Coordinates of C-alpha atoms in Angstrom, one line a residue:
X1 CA 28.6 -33.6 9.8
X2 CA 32.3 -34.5 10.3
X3 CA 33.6 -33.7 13.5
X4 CA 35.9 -31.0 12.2
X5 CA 33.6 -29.7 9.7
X6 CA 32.4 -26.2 9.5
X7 CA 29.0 -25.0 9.1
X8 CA 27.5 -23.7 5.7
X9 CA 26.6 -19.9 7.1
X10 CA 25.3 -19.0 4.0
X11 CA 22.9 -21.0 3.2
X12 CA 19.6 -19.6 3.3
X13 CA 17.4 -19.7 6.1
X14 CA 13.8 -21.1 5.4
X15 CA 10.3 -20.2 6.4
X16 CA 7.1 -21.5 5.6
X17 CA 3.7 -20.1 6.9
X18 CA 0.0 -21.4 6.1
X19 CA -3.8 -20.5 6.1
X20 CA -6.9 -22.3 5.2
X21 CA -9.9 -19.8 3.8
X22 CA -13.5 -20.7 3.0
X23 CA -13.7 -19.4 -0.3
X24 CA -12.6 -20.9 -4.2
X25 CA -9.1 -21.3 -4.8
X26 CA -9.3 -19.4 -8.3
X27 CA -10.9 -16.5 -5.9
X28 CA -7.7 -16.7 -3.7
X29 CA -4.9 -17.1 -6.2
X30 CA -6.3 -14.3 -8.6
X31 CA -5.7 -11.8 -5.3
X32 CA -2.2 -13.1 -5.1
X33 CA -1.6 -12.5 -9.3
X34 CA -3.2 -9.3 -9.1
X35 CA -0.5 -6.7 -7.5
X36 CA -2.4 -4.1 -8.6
X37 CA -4.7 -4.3 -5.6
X38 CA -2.2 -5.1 -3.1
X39 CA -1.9 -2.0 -1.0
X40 CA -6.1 -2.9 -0.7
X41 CA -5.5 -6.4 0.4
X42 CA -2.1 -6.8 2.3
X43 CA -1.8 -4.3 5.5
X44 CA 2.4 -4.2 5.1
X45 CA 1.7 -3.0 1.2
X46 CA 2.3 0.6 0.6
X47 CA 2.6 0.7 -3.0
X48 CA 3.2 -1.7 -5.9
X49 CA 4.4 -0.8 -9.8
X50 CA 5.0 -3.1 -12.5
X51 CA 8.1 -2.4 -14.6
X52 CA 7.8 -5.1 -17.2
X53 CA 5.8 -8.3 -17.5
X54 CA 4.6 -10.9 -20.1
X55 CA 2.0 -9.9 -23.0
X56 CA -0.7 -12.2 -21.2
X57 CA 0.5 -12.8 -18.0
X58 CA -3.2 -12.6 -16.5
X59 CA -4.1 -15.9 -18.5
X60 CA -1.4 -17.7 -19.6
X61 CA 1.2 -16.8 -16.6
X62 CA 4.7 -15.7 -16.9
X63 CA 7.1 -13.1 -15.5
X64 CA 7.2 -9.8 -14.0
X65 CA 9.3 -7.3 -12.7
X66 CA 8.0 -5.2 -9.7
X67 CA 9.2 -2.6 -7.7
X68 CA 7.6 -3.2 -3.8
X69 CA 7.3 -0.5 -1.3
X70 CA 6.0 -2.2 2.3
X71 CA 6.3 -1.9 6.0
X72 CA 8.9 -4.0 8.0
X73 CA 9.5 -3.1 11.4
X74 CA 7.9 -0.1 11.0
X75 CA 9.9 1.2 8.7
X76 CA 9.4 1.6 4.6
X77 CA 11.7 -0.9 2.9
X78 CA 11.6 -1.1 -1.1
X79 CA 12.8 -3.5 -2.7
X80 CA 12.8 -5.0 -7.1
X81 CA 11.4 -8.6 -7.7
X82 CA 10.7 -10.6 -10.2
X83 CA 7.8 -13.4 -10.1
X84 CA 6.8 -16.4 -12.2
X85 CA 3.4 -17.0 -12.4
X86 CA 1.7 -20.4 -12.9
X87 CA -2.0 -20.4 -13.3
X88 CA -2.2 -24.2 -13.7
X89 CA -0.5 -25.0 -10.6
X90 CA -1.8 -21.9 -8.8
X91 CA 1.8 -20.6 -7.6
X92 CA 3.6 -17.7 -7.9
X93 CA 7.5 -18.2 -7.2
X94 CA 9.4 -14.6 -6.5
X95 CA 12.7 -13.6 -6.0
X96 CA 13.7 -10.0 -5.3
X97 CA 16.3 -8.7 -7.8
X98 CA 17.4 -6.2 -5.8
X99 CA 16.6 -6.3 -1.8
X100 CA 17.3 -3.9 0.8
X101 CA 19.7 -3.8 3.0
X102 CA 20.1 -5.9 5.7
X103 CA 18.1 -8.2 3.3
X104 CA 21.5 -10.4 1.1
X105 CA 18.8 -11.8 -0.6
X106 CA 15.3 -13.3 -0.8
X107 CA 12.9 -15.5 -2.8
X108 CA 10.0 -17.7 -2.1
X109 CA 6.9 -19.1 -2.9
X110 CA 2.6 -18.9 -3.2
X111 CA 1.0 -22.3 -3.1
X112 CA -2.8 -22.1 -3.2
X113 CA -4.1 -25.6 -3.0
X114 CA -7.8 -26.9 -3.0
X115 CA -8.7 -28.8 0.4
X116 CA -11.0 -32.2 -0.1
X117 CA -13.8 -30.0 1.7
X118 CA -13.5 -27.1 -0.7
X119 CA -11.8 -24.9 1.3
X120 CA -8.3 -23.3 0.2
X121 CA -5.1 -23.6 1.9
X122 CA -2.3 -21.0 0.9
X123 CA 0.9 -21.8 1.8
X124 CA 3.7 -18.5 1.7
X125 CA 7.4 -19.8 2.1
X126 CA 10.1 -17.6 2.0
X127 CA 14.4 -18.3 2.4
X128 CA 16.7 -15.9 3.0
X129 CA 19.9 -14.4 3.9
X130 CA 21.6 -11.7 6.0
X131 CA 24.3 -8.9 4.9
X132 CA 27.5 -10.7 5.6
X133 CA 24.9 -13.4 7.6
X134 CA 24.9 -11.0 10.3
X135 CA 23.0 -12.5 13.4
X136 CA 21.0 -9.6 14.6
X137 CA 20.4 -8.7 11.3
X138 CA 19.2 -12.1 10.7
X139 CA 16.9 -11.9 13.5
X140 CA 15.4 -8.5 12.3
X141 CA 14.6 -10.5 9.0
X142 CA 13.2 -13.5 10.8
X143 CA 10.7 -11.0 12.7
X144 CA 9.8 -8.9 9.7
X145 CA 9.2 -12.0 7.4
X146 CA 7.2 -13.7 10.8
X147 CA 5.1 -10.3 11.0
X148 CA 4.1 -10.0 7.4
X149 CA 3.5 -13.7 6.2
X150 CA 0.9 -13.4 9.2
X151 CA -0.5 -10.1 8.0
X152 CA -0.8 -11.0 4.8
X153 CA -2.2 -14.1 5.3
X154 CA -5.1 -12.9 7.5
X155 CA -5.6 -10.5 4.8
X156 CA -5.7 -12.6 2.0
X157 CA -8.0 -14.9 4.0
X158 CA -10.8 -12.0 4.9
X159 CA -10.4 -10.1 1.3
X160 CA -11.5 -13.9 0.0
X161 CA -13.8 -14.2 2.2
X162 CA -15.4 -11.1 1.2
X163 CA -15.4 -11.4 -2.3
X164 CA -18.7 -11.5 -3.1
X165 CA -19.2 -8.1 -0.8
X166 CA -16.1 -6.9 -2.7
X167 CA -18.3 -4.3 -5.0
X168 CA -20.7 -2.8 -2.1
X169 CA -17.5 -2.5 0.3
X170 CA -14.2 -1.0 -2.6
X171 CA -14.4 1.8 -4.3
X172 CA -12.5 4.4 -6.2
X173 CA -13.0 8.2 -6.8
X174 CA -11.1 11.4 -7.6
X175 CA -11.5 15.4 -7.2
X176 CA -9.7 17.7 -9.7
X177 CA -9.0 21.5 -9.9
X178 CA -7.1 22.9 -13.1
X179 CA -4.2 25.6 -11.8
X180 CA -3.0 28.1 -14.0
X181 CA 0.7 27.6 -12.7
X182 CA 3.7 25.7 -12.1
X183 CA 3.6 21.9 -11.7
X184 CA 6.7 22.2 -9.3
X185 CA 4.7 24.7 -7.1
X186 CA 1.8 22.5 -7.1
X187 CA 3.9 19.8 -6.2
X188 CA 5.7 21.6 -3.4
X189 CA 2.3 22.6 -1.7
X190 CA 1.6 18.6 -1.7
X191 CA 4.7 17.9 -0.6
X192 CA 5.0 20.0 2.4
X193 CA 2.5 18.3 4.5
X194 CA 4.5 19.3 7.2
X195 CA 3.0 22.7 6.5
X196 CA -0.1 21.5 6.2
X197 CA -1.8 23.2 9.3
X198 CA -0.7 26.4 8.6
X199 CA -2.0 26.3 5.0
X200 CA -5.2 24.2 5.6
X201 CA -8.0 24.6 7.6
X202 CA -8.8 21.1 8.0
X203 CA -5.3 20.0 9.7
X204 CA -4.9 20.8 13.0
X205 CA -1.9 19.0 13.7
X206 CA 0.5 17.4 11.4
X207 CA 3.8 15.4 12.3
X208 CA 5.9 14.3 9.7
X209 CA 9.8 12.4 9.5
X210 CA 11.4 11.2 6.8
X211 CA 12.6 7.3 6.7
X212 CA 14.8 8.9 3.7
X213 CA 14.4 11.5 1.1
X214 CA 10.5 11.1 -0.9
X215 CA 9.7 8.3 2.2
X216 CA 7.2 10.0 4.2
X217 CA 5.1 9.1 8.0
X218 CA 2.6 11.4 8.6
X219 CA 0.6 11.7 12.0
X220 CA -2.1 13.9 11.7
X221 CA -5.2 15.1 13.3
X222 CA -8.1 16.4 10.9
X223 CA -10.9 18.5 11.9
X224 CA -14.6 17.6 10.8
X225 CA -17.2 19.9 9.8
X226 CA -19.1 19.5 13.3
X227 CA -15.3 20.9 15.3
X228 CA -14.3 17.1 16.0
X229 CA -10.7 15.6 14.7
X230 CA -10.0 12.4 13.9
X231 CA -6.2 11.1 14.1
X232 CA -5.0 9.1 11.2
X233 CA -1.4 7.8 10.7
X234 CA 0.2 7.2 6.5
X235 CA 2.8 6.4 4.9
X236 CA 3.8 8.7 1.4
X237 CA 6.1 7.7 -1.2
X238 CA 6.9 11.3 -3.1
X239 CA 8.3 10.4 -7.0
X240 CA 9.3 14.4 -7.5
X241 CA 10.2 13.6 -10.9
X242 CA 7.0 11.9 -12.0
X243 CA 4.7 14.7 -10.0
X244 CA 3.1 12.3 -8.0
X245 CA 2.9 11.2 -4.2
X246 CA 1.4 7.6 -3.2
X247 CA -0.1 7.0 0.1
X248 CA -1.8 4.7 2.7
X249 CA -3.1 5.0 5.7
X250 CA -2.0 3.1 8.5
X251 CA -4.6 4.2 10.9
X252 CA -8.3 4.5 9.4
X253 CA -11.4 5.8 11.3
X254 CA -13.2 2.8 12.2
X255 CA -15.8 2.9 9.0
X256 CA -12.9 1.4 7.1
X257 CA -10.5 -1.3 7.1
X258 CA -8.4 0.4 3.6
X259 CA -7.6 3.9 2.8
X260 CA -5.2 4.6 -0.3
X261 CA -4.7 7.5 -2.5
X262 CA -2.9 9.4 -4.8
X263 CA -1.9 12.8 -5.4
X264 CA -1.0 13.3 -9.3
X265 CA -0.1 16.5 -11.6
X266 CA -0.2 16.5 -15.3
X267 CA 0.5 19.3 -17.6
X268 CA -2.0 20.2 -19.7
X269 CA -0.1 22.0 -22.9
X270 CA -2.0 25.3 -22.9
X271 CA 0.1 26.4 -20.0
X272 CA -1.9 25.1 -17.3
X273 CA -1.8 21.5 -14.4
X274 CA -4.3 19.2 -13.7
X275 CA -4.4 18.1 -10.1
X276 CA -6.4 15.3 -9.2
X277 CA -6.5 13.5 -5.9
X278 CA -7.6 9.3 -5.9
X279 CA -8.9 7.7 -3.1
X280 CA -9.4 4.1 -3.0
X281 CA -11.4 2.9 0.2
X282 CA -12.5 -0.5 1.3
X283 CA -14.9 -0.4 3.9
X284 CA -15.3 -2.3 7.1
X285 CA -19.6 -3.6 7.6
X286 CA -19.0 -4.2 11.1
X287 CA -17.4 -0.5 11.8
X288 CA -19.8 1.3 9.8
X289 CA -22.4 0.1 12.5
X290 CA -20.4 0.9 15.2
X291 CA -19.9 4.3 13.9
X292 CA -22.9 4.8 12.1
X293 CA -25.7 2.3 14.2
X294 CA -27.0 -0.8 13.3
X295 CA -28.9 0.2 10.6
X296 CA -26.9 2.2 8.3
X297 CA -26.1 0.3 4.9
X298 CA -22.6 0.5 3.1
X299 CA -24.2 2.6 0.7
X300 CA -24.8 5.3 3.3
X301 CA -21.2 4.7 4.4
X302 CA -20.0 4.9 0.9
X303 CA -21.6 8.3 0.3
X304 CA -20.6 9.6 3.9
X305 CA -16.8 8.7 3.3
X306 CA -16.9 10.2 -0.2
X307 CA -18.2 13.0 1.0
X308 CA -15.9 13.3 3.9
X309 CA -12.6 12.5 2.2
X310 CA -13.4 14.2 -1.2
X311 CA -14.5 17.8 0.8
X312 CA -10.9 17.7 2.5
X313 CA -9.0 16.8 -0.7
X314 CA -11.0 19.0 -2.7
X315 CA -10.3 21.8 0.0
X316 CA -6.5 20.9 -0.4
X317 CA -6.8 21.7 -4.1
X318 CA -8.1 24.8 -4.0
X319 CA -4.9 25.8 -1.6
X320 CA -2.8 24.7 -3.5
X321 CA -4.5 26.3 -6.6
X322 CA -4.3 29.4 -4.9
X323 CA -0.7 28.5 -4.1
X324 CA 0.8 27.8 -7.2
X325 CA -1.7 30.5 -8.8
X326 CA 0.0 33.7 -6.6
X327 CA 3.4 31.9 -7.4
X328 CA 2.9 32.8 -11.0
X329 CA 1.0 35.9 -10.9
X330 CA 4.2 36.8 -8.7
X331 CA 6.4 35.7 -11.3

């Protein structure tokens, strides 16, 4: 550089980040492709939608357009990108279309490349820039991007790893109740977790704050049938307009290493809601014997947390019929 020369400040600063996992590459790039099951695989993932994409993106490649909602610095930060995938090469190039702030901007790079001794090594870059290429804000980026490429590495590495468990360890299930009243009043009962332990006998203690408006963090401590609680942390994402709330859990009991879920309303037409609550679980083999002893089996596990999560939403449901039910007799 000439002595009198000044430095380029905005170009974009440039990470790379790498991990080598035992299992197929086609196994490892197809978790990468599939954002569906993100919140299940990568830790920072809160919730993932897809607003457009390619006819047959899932063979051939192509675009899409996402809308991200994930943990940085222990905040929620969403964020719209759009990613190019190349199943022949086994990358998938992003760039977010619209970041948030103190992100300028952001793009990078999956590389999942076959090792000589079959092995897989994925490579996450990443290049980015500041607000107004603000140092501290820089720095907070640096950290965030640092924290995450880790996470999801590690994650990517032990959910292909696991594949082959993948069917005795994820599963998916739902509890309904149809409510003769108002969707909004449904919604409301849902909403107001913060109200939760006056309303529901199952919450003893609930503390929730706002990031922003429909960006939930919950800490809350739920009591078991036997008169034990059990503290778990989430994260909710609350689309009013749509009628449904999104969450994760940041802290599981130790039976399981992913908790997701749902809470969605849908009208009916003859003047009644359906409210259903999903949960999507992935569980952990070597908590369920610490919790359960050496010799319980997942399906044991399985049928316990189903049985534990679905009585507690299903007990929610019935308040909130009740809720929205009075609401409209009241009316």
């Amino acid at each position: 550089m000439a002595p009198n020369a000044t430095p380029d400040t905005s170009a974009p600063h440039v990470t790379e980040h790498a991990i080598t996992v035992a299992a197929p590459p086609a196994v490892v790039y197809d978790l990468v492709a599939d954002v569906s099951a993100w919140p299940q695989v990568f830790g920072p993932t809160v919730h993932v939608e897809v607003l457009e994409e390619d006819a047959d993106i899932s063979s051939a490649g192509g675009e899409q357009l996402l809308r991200i909602w994930a943990m940085a610095n222990e905040q929620v930060r969403t964020w719209t990108s759009r990613r190019v995938l190349d199943p022949r090469s086994r990358t998938v190039t992003f760039r977010q279309v619209v970041s948030a702030a103190p992100v300028a901007q952001m793009g990078g790079q999956w590389r999942v490349e076959e090792n000589d001794d079959g092995r897989t090594r994925v490579v996450l870059l990443h290049d980015y820039r500041a607000v107004d290429d603000d140092p501290e804000a820089e720095r907070l980026i640096e950290q965030a991007v640092d924290r995450n490429s880790r996470a999801e590495l590690t994650a990517l590495k032990n959910a292909a790893e696991l594949s082959e468990s993948r069917e005795e360890v994820h599963f998916t299930f739902s509890d309904s109740e149809t409510i003769a009243g108002a969707a909004g009043d449904v919604y409301a009962f849902l909403d107001r977790a913060d109200l939760w332990p006056e309303r529901l006998p199952h919450v003893a203690r609930l503390d929730l704050t706002e990031d922003e408006e429909g960006i939930q963090h919950m800490d809350m401590d739920t009591r078991s049938p036997d008169g034990s609680t059990h503290n778990t942390t989430s994260v909710r994402v609350c689309f009013e307009d749509r009628q449904t709330i999104v969450y994760k859990q940041l802290r599981v009991p130790v039976a399981m290493s992913v908790h997701t879920g749902r809470w969605v309303i849908e009208p009916q037409g003859d003047g009644t809601v359906r409210a259903t609550s999903w949960h999507t679980v992935v569980l952990d083999p070597e908590g369920v014997s610490t919790a359960l002893g050496p010799k319980a089996t997942l399906a044991e596990a399985r049928d316990l947390v189903r049985k534990a999560l679905g009585t507690n939403s299903s007990t929610t449901l019935r308040h909130a019929k009740k809720y929205a039910e009075g609401l409209h007799a009241g009316s």
